[in-house]
Every structure is written in C-alpha cells, then in structure tokens.
XYZ file of N, CA and C in Angstrom:
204
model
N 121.259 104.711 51.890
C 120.567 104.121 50.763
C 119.121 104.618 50.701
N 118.528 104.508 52.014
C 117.005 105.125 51.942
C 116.920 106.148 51.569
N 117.211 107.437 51.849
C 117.697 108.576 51.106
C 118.230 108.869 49.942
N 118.531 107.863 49.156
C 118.783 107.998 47.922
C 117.982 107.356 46.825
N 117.036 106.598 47.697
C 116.007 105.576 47.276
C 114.976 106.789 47.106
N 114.852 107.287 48.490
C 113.382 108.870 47.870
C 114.122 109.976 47.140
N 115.087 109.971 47.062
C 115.650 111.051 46.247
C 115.104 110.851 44.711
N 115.471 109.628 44.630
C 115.056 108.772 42.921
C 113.379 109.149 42.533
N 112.964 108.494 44.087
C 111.165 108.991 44.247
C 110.781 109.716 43.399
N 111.224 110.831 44.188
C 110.851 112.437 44.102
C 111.399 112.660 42.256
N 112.707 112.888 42.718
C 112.423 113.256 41.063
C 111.625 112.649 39.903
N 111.744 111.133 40.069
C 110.597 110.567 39.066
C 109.251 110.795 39.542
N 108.719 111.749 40.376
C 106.722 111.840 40.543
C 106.594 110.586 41.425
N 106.988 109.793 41.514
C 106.575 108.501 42.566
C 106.212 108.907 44.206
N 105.262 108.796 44.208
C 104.562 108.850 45.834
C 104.842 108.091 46.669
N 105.480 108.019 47.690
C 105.565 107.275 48.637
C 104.892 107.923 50.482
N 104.902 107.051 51.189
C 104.108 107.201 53.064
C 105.521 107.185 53.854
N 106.090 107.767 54.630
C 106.995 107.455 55.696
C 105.949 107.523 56.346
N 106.105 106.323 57.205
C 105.125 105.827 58.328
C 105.492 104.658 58.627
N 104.889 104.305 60.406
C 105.186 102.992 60.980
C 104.142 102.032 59.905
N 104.428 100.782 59.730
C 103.904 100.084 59.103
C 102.679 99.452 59.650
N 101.524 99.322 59.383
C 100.565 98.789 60.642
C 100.001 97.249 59.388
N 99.292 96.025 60.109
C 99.108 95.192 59.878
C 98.497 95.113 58.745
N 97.476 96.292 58.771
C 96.548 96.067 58.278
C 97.375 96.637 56.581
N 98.098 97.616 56.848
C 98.637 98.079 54.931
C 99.269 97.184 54.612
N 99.907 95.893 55.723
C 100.633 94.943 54.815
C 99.451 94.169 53.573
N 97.995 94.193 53.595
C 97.214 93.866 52.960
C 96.536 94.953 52.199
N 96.543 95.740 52.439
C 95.979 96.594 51.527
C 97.437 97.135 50.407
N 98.542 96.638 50.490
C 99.796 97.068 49.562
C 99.468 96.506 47.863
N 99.780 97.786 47.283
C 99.793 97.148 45.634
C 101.267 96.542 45.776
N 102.154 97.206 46.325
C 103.546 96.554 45.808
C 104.646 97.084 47.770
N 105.385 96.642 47.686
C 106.337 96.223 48.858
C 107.902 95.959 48.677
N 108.444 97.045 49.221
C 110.338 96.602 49.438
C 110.786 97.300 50.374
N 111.981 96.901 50.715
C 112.627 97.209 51.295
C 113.987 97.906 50.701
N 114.575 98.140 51.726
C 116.200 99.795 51.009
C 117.068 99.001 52.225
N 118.077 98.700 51.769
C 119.319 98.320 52.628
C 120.392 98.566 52.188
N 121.779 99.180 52.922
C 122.613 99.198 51.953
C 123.597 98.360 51.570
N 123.223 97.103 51.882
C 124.212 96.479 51.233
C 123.270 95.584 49.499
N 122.073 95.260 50.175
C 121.228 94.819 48.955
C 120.472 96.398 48.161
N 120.617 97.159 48.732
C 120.158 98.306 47.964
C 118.223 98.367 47.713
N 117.714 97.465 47.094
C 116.540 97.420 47.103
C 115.987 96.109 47.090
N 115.187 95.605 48.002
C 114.764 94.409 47.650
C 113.212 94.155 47.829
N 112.883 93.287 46.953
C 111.117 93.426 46.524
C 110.589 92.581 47.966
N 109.181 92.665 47.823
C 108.606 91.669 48.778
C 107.716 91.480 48.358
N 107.553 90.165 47.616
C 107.004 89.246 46.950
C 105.731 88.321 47.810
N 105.476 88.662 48.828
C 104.250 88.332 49.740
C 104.415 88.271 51.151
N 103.575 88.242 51.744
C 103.037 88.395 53.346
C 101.972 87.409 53.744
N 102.209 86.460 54.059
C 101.282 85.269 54.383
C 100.684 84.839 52.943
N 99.013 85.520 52.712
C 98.507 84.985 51.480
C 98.519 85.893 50.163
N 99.071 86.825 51.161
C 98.806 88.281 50.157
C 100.118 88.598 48.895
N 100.105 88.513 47.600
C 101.056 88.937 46.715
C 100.886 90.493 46.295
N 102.601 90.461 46.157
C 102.568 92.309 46.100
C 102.640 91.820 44.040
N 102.753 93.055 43.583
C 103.240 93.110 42.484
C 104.932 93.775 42.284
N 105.553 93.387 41.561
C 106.593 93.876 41.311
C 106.626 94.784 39.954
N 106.781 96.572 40.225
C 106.863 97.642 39.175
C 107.973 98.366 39.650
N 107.358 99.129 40.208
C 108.457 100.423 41.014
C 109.638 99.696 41.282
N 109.656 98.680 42.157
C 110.824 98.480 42.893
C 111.825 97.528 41.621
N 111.457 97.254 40.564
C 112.551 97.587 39.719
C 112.982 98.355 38.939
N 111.814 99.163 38.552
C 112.132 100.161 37.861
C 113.448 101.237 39.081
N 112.927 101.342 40.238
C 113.752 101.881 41.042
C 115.095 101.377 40.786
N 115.436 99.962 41.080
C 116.836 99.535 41.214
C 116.965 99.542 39.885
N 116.722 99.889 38.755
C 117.465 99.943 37.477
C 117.951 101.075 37.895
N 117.370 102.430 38.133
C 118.010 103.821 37.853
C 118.603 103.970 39.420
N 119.111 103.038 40.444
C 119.584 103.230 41.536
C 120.784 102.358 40.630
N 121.032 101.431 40.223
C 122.235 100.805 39.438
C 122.792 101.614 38.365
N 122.086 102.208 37.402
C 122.722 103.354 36.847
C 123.819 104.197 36.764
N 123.061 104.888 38.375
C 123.877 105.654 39.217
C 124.949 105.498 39.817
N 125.042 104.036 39.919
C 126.143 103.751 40.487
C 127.364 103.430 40.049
C-alpha cells in the first residue's frame, strides 16, 4: 500500500520525507497519515494539542479508491 501511496505522490508533484519520525515534526506537521493495507489511508487528526489539517490525505484516498 505504501508504495502505491508514493507512487500516487510522485505522479501528482506531491512532496513527501521518508524519514524516522522525531517528536519534534509531530508539531511542526501541516497535515499527518498513515498507509495500511487493510485501511489504505488514514488521516491523523491530532497529537496531544496539536491539529493536523486534512487535504492531501483525501485527496490521496479519492484517487487510491479510483484505482481500485
């Protein structure tokens, strides 16, 4: 699924970090999800006080549902 999640990335221009996650980007994040394959994409809607926004990660799972 993750691999098909940056595949989507890439062709749409969307930037993404492979990297360990460190404390501190959970606060500095405009937006946050996760890739699994049985839920496919799922948002993350906050981290203690901090709210992400939700864009990409539906626009993602629209054209990851598409596809499917």
């Amino acid at each position: 699924m993750r691999s098909h999640v940056l595949e989507i990335m890439e062709q749409q221009g969307i930037k993404y970090h492979l990297n360990p996650v460190l404390l501190e980007d959970l606060f500095n994040a405009d937006e946050m999800f996760l890739t699994d394959s049985i839920k496919g994409i799922h948002w993350v809607s906050s981290y203690k006080m901090k709210r992400y926004d939700l864009g990409i990660a539906k626009d993602l799972s629209e054209m990851l549902n598409q596809e499917v």
